[in-house]
PDB file of C-alpha atoms and ligand atoms in Angstrom:
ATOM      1  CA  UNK A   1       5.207  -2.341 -23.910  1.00  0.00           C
ATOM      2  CA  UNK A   2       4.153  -2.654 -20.201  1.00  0.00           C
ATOM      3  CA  UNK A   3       5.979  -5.712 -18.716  1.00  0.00           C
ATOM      4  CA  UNK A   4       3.338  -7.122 -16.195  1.00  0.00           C
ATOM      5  CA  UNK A   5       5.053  -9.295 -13.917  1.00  0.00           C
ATOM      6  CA  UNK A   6       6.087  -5.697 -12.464  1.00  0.00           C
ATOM      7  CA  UNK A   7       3.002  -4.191 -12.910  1.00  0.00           C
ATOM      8  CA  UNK A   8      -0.189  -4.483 -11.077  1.00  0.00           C
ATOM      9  CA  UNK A   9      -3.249  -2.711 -10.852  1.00  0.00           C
ATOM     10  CA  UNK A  10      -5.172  -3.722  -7.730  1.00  0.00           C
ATOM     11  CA  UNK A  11      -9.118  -4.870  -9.005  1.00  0.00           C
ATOM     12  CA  UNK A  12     -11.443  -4.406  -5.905  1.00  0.00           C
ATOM     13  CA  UNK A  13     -14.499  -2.904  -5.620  1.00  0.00           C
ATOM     14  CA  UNK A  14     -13.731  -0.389  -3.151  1.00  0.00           C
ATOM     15  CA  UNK A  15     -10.877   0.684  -4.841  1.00  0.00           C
ATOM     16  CA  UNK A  16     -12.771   1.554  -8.219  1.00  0.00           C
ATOM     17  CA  UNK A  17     -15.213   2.882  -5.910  1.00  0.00           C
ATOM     18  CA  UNK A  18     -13.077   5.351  -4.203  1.00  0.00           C
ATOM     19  CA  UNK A  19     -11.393   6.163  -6.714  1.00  0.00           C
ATOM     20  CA  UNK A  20     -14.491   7.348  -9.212  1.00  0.00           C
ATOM     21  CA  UNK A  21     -15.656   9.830  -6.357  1.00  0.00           C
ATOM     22  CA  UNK A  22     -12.006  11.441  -6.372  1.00  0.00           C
ATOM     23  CA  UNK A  23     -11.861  11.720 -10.235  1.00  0.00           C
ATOM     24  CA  UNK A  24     -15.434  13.659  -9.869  1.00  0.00           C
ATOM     25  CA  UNK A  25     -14.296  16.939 -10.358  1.00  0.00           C
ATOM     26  CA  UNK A  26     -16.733  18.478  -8.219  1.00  0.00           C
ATOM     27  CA  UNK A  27     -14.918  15.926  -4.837  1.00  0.00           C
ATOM     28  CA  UNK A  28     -13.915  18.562  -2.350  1.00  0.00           C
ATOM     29  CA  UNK A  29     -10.466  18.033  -0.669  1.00  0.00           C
ATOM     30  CA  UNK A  30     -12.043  17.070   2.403  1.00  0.00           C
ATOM     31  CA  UNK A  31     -13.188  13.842   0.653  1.00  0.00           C
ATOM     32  CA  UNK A  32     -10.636  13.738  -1.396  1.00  0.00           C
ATOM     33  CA  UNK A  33      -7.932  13.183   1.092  1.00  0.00           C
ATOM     34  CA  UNK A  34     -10.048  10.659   2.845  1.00  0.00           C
ATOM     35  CA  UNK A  35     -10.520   8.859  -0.322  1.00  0.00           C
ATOM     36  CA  UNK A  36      -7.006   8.917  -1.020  1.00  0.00           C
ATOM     37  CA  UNK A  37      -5.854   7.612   2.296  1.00  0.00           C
ATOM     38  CA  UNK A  38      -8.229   4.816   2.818  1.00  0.00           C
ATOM     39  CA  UNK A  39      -7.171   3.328  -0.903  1.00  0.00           C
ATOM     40  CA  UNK A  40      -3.561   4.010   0.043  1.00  0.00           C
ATOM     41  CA  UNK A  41      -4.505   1.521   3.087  1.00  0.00           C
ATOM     42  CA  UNK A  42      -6.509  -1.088   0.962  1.00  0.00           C
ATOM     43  CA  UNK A  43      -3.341  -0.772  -2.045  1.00  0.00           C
ATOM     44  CA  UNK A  44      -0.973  -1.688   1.034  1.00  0.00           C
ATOM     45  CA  UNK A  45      -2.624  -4.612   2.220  1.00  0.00           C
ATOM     46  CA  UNK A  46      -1.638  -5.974  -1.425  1.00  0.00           C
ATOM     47  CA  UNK A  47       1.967  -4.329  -2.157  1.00  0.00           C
ATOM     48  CA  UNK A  48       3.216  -6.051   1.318  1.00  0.00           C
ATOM     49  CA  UNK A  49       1.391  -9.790   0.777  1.00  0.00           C
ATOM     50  CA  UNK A  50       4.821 -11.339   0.022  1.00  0.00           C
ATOM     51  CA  UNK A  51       6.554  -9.789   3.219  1.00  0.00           C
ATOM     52  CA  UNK A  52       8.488 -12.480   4.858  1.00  0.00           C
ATOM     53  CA  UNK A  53       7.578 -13.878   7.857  1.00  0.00           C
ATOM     54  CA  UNK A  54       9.074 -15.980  10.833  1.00  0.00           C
ATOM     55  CA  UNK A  55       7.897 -18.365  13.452  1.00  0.00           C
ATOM     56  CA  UNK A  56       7.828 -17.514  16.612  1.00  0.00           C
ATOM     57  CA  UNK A  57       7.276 -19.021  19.962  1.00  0.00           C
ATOM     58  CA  UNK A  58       4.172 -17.688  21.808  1.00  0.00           C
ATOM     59  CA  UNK A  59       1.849 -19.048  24.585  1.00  0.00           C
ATOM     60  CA  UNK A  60      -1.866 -18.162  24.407  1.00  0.00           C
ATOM     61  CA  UNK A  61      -3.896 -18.230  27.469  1.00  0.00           C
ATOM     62  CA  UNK A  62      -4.885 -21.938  26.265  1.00  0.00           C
ATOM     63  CA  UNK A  63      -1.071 -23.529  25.244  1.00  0.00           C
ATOM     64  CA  UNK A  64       2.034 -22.645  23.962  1.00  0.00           C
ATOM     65  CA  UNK A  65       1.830 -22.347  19.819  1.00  0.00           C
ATOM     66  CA  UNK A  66       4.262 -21.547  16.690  1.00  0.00           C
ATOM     67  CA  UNK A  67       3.108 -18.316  15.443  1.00  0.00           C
ATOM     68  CA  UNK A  68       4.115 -15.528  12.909  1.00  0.00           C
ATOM     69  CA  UNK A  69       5.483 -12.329  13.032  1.00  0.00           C
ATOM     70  CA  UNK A  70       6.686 -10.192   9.693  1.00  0.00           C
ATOM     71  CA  UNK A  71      10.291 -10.588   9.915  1.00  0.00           C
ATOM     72  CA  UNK A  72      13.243  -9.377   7.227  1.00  0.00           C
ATOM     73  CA  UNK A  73      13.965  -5.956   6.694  1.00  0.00           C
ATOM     74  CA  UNK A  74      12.043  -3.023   8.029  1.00  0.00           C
ATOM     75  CA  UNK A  75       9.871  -0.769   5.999  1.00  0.00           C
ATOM     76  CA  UNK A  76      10.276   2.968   5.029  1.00  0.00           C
ATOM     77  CA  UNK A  77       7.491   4.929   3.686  1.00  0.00           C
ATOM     78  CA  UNK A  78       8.688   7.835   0.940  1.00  0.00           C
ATOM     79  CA  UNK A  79       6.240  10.067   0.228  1.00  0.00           C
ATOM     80  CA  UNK A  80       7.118  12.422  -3.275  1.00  0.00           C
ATOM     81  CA  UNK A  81       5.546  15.494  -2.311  1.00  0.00           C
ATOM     82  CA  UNK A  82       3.548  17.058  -1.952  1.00  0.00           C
ATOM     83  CA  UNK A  83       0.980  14.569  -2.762  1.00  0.00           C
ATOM     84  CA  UNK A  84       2.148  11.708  -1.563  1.00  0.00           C
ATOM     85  CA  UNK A  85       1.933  12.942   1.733  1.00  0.00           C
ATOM     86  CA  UNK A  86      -1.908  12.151   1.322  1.00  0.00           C
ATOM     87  CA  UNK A  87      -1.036   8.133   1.689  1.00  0.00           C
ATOM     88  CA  UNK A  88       1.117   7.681   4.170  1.00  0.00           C
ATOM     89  CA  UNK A  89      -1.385   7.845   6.891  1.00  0.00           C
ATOM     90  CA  UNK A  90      -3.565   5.168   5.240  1.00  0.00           C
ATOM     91  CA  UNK A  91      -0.195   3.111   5.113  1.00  0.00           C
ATOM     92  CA  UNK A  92       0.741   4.004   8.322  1.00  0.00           C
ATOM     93  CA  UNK A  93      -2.671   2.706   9.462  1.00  0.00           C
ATOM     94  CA  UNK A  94      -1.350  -0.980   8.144  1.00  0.00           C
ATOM     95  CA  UNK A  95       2.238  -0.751   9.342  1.00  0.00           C
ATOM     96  CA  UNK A  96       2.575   1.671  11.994  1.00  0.00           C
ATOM     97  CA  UNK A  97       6.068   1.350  13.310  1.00  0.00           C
ATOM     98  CA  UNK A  98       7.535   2.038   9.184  1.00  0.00           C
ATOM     99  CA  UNK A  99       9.591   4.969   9.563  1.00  0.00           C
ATOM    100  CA  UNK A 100       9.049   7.776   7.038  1.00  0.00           C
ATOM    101  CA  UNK A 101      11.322  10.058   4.491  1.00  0.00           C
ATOM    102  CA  UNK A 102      10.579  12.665   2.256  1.00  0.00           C
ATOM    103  CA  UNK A 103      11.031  13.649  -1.355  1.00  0.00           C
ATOM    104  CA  UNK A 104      10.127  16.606  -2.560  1.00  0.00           C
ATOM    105  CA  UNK A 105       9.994  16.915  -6.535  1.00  0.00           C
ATOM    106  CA  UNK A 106       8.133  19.296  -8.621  1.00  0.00           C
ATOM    107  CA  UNK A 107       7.433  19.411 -12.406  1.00  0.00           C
ATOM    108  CA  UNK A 108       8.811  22.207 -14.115  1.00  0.00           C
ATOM    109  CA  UNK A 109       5.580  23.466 -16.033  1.00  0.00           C
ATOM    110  CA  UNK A 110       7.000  23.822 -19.495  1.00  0.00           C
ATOM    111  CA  UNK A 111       9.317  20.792 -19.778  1.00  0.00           C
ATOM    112  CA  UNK A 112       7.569  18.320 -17.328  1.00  0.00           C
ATOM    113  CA  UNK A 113      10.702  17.323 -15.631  1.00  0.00           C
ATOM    114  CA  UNK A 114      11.219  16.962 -11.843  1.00  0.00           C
ATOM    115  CA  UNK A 115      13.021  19.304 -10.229  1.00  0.00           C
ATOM    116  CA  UNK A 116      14.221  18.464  -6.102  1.00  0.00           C
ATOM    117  CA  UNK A 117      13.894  20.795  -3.500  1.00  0.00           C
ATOM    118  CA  UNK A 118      13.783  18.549  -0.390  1.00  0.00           C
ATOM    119  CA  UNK A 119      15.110  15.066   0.481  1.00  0.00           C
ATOM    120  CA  UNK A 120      14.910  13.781   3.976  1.00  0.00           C
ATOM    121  CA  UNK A 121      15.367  10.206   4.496  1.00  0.00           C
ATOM    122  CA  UNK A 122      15.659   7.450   7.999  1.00  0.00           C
ATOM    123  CA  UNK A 123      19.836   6.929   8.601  1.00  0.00           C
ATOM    124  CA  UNK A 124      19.895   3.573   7.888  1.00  0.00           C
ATOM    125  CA  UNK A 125      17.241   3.979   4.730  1.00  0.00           C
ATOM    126  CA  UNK A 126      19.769   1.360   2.997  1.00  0.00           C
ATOM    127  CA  UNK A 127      18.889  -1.431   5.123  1.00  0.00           C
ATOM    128  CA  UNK A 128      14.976  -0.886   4.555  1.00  0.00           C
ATOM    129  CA  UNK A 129      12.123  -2.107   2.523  1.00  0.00           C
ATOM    130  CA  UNK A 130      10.955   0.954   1.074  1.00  0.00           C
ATOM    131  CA  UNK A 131       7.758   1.876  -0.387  1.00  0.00           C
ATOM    132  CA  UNK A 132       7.542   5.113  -2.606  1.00  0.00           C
ATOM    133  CA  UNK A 133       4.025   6.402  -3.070  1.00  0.00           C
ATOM    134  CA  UNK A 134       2.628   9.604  -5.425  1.00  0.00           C
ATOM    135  CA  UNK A 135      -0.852   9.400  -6.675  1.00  0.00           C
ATOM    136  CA  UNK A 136       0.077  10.374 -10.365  1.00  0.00           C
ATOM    137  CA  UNK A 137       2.532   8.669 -12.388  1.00  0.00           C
ATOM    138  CA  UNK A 138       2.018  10.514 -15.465  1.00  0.00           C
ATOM    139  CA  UNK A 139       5.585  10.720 -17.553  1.00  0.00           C
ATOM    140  CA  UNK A 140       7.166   8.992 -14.876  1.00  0.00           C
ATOM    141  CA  UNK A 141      10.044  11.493 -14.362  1.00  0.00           C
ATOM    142  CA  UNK A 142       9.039  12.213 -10.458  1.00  0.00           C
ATOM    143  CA  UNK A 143       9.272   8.660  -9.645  1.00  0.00           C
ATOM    144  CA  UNK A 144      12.239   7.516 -11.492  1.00  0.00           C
ATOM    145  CA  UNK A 145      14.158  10.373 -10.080  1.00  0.00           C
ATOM    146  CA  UNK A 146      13.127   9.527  -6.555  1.00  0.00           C
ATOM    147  CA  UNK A 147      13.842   5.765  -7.230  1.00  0.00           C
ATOM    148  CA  UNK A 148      17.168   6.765  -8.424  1.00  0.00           C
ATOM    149  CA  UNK A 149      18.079   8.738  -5.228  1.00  0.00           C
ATOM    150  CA  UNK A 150      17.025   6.146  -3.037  1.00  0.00           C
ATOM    151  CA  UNK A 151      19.547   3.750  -4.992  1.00  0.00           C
ATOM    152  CA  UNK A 152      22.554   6.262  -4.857  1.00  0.00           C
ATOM    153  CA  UNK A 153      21.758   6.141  -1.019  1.00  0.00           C
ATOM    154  CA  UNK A 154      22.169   2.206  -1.281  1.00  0.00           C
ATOM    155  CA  UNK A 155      18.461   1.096  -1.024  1.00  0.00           C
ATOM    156  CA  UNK A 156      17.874  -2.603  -2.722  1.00  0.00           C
ATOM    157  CA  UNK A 157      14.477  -3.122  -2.366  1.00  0.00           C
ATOM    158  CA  UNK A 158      11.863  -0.804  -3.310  1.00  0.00           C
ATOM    159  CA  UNK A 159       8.346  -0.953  -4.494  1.00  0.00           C
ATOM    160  CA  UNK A 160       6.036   2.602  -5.864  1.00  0.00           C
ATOM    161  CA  UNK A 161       2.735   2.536  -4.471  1.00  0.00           C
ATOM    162  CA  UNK A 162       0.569   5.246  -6.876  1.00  0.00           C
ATOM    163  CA  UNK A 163      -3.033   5.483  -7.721  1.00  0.00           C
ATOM    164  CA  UNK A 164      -3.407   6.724 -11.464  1.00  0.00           C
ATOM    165  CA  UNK A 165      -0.764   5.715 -14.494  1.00  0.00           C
ATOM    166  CA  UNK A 166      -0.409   6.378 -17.992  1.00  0.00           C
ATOM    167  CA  UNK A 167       1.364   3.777 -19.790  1.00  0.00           C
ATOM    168  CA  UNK A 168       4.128   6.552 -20.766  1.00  0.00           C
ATOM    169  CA  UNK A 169       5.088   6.368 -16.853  1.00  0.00           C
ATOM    170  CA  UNK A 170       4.968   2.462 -16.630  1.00  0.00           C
ATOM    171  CA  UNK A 171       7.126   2.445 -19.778  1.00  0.00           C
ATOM    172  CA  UNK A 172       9.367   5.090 -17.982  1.00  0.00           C
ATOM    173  CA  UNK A 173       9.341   3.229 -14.877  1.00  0.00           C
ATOM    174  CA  UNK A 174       9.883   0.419 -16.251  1.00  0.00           C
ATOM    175  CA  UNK A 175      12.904   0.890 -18.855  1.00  0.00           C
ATOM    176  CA  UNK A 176      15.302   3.286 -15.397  1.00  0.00           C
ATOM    177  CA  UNK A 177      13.968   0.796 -12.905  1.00  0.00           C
ATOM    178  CA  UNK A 178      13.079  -2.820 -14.290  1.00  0.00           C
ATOM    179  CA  UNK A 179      13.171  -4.392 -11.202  1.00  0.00           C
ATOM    180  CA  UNK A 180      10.730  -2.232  -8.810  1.00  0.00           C
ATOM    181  CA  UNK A 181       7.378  -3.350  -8.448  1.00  0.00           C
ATOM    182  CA  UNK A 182       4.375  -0.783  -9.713  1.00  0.00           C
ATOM    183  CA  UNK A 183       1.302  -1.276  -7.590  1.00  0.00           C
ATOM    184  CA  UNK A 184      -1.504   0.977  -9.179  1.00  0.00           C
ATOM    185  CA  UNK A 185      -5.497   1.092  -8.766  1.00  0.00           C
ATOM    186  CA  UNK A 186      -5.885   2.597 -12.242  1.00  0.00           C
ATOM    187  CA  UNK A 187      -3.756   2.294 -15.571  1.00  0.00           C
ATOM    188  CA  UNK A 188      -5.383   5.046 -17.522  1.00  0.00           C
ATOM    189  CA  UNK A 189      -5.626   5.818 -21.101  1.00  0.00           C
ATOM    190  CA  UNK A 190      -2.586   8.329 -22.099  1.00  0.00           C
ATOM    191  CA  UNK A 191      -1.068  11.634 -21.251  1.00  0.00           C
ATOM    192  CA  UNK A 192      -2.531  15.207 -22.842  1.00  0.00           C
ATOM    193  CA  UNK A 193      -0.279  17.999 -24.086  1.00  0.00           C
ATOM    194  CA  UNK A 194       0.461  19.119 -20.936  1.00  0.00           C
ATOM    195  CA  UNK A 195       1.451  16.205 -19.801  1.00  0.00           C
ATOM    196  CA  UNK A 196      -1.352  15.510 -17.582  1.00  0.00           C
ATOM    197  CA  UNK A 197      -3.076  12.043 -17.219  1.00  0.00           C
ATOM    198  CA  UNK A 198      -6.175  11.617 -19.250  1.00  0.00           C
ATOM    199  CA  UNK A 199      -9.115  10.927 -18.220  1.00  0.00           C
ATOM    200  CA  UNK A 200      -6.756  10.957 -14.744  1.00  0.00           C
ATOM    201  CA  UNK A 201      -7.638  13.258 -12.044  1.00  0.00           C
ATOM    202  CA  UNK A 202      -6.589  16.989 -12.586  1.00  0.00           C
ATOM    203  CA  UNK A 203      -3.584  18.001 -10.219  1.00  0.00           C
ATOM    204  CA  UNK A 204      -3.770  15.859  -7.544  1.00  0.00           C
ATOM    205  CA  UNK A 205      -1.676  18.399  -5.253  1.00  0.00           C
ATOM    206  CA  UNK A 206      -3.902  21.305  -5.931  1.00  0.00           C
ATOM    207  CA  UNK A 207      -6.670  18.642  -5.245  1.00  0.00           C
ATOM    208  CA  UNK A 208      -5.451  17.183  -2.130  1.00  0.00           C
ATOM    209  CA  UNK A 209      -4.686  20.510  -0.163  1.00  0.00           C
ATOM    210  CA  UNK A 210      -7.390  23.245  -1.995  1.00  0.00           C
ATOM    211  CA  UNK A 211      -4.714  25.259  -3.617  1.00  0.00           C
ATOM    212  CA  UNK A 212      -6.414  26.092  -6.438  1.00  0.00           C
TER     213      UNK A 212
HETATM  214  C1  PRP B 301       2.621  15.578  -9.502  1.00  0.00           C
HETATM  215  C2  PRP B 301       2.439  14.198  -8.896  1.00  0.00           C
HETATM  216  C3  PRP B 301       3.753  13.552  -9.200  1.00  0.00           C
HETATM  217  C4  PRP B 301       4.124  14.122 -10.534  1.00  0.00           C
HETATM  218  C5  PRP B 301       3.821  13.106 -11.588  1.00  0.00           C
HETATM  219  O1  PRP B 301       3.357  16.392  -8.678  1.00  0.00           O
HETATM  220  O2  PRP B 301       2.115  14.217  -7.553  1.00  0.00           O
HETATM  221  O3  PRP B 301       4.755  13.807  -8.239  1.00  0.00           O
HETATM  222  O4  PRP B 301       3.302  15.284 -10.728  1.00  0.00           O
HETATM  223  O5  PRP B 301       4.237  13.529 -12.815  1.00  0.00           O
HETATM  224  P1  PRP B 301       5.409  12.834 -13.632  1.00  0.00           P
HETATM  225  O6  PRP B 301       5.154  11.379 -13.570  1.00  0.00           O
HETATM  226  O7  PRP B 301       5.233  13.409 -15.012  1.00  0.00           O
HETATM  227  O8  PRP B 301       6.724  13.223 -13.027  1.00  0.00           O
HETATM  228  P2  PRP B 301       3.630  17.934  -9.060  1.00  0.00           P
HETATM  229  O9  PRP B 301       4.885  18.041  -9.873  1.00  0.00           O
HETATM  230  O10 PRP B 301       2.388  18.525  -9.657  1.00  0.00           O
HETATM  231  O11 PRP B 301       3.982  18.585  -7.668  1.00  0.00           O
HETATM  232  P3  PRP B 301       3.012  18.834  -6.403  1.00  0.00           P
HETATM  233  O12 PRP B 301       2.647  17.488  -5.853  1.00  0.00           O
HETATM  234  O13 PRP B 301       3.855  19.593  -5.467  1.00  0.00           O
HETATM  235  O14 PRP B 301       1.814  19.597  -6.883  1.00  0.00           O
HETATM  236  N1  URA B 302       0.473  15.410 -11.890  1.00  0.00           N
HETATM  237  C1  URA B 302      -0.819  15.426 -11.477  1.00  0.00           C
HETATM  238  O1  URA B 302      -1.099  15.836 -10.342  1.00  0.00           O
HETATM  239  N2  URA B 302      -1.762  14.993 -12.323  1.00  0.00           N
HETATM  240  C2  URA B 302      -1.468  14.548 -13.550  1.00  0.00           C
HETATM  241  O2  URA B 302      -2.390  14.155 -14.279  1.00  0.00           O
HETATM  242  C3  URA B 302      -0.132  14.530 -13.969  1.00  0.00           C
HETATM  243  C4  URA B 302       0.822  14.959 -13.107  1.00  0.00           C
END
């Protein structure tokens, strides 16, 4: 059962617009990357609305004024690749300064679980805000395992920015990592034999960089 308190699945029109033209399967990876960026930049605006933020003391051209500035711990942007690589510009777009690591996971084809090759993260990662993004959260295994290595490196607060789920991967998610936020434009209906999300989007990878 999908616990929704952590789970949300941004509803705007752009987003289910965007998002239909990269399911098409006849979207090119030109658009496709575009696509995928500017939701990654819309999805942001929503995963960071509860960011902190402090008064300040500034003086306008007019009078001195209390304003606000985000304050609290910086962000981190983690990227699984390879295709998560295709949202952190649109993020970056939104919070430019966020410093960015790198996971790289890959599914072993016959027993869909995530193997690492590459992990490349800011020094002081632990005293971030870290958002995790992948497009596909399909049996969950990628993100879980990424989750988990940001906690063994001593990370506390972490949400997974992603575009397509299958309820399998909430589940997942949700039963290793209860307390991370899911923020997701599409919860889709299930995973096939292959363990690929249906109706989904194909391999978002392959998609996102024309390798197949
Ligand atoms: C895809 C996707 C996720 C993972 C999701 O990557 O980008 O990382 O599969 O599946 P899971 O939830 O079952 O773990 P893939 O392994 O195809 O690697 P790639 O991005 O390098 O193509
Ligand atoms: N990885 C993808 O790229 N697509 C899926 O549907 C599942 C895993």
């Amino acid at each position: 059962m999908i616990d929704y308190k952590t789970f949300h699945v941004v509803d705007h029109p752009l987003i289910k617009h965007k998002l239909s033209i990269m399911r098409e399967k006849e979207t090119g990876s030109k658009d496709f990357r575009q696509m995928l960026s500017e939701i990654a930049m819309l999805m942001c605006y929503e995963l960071t609305r509860d960011l902190p933020v402090v008064d300040i003391e500034i003086e306008t051209p007019i009078a001195k004024m209390t304003a606000q500035q985000i304050g609290g711990k910086k962000l981190a942007i983690v990227p699984i690749l390879r295709a998560g690589l295709g949202m952190v510009e649109g993020i970056l777009t939104l919070v430019p300064v966020a410093k960015v690591g790198h996971i790289g996971l890959y599914r072993d084809p016959k027993t869909h679980e995530p193997v690492t090759y590459y992990c490349k993260l800011p020094a002081d990662i632990q005293d971030r805000y870290v958002i995790v993004c992948d497009p596909m959260l399909a049996t969950g295994g990628s993100a879980s395992d990424a989750i988990r290595m940001l906690k063994n490196k001593g990370v506390t607060q972490i949400k997974l920015l992603c575009l397509v789920a299958a309820p399998e991967g909430v589940e997942r998610l949700q039963k290793d990592h209860p307390e991370v936020e899911i923020f997701t434009a599409a919860l889709d209906e299930r995973l096939n034999e292959n363990a690929y999300i249906v109706p989904g989007l194909g391999d978002a990878g392959d998609r996102l960089f024309g390798t197949k």
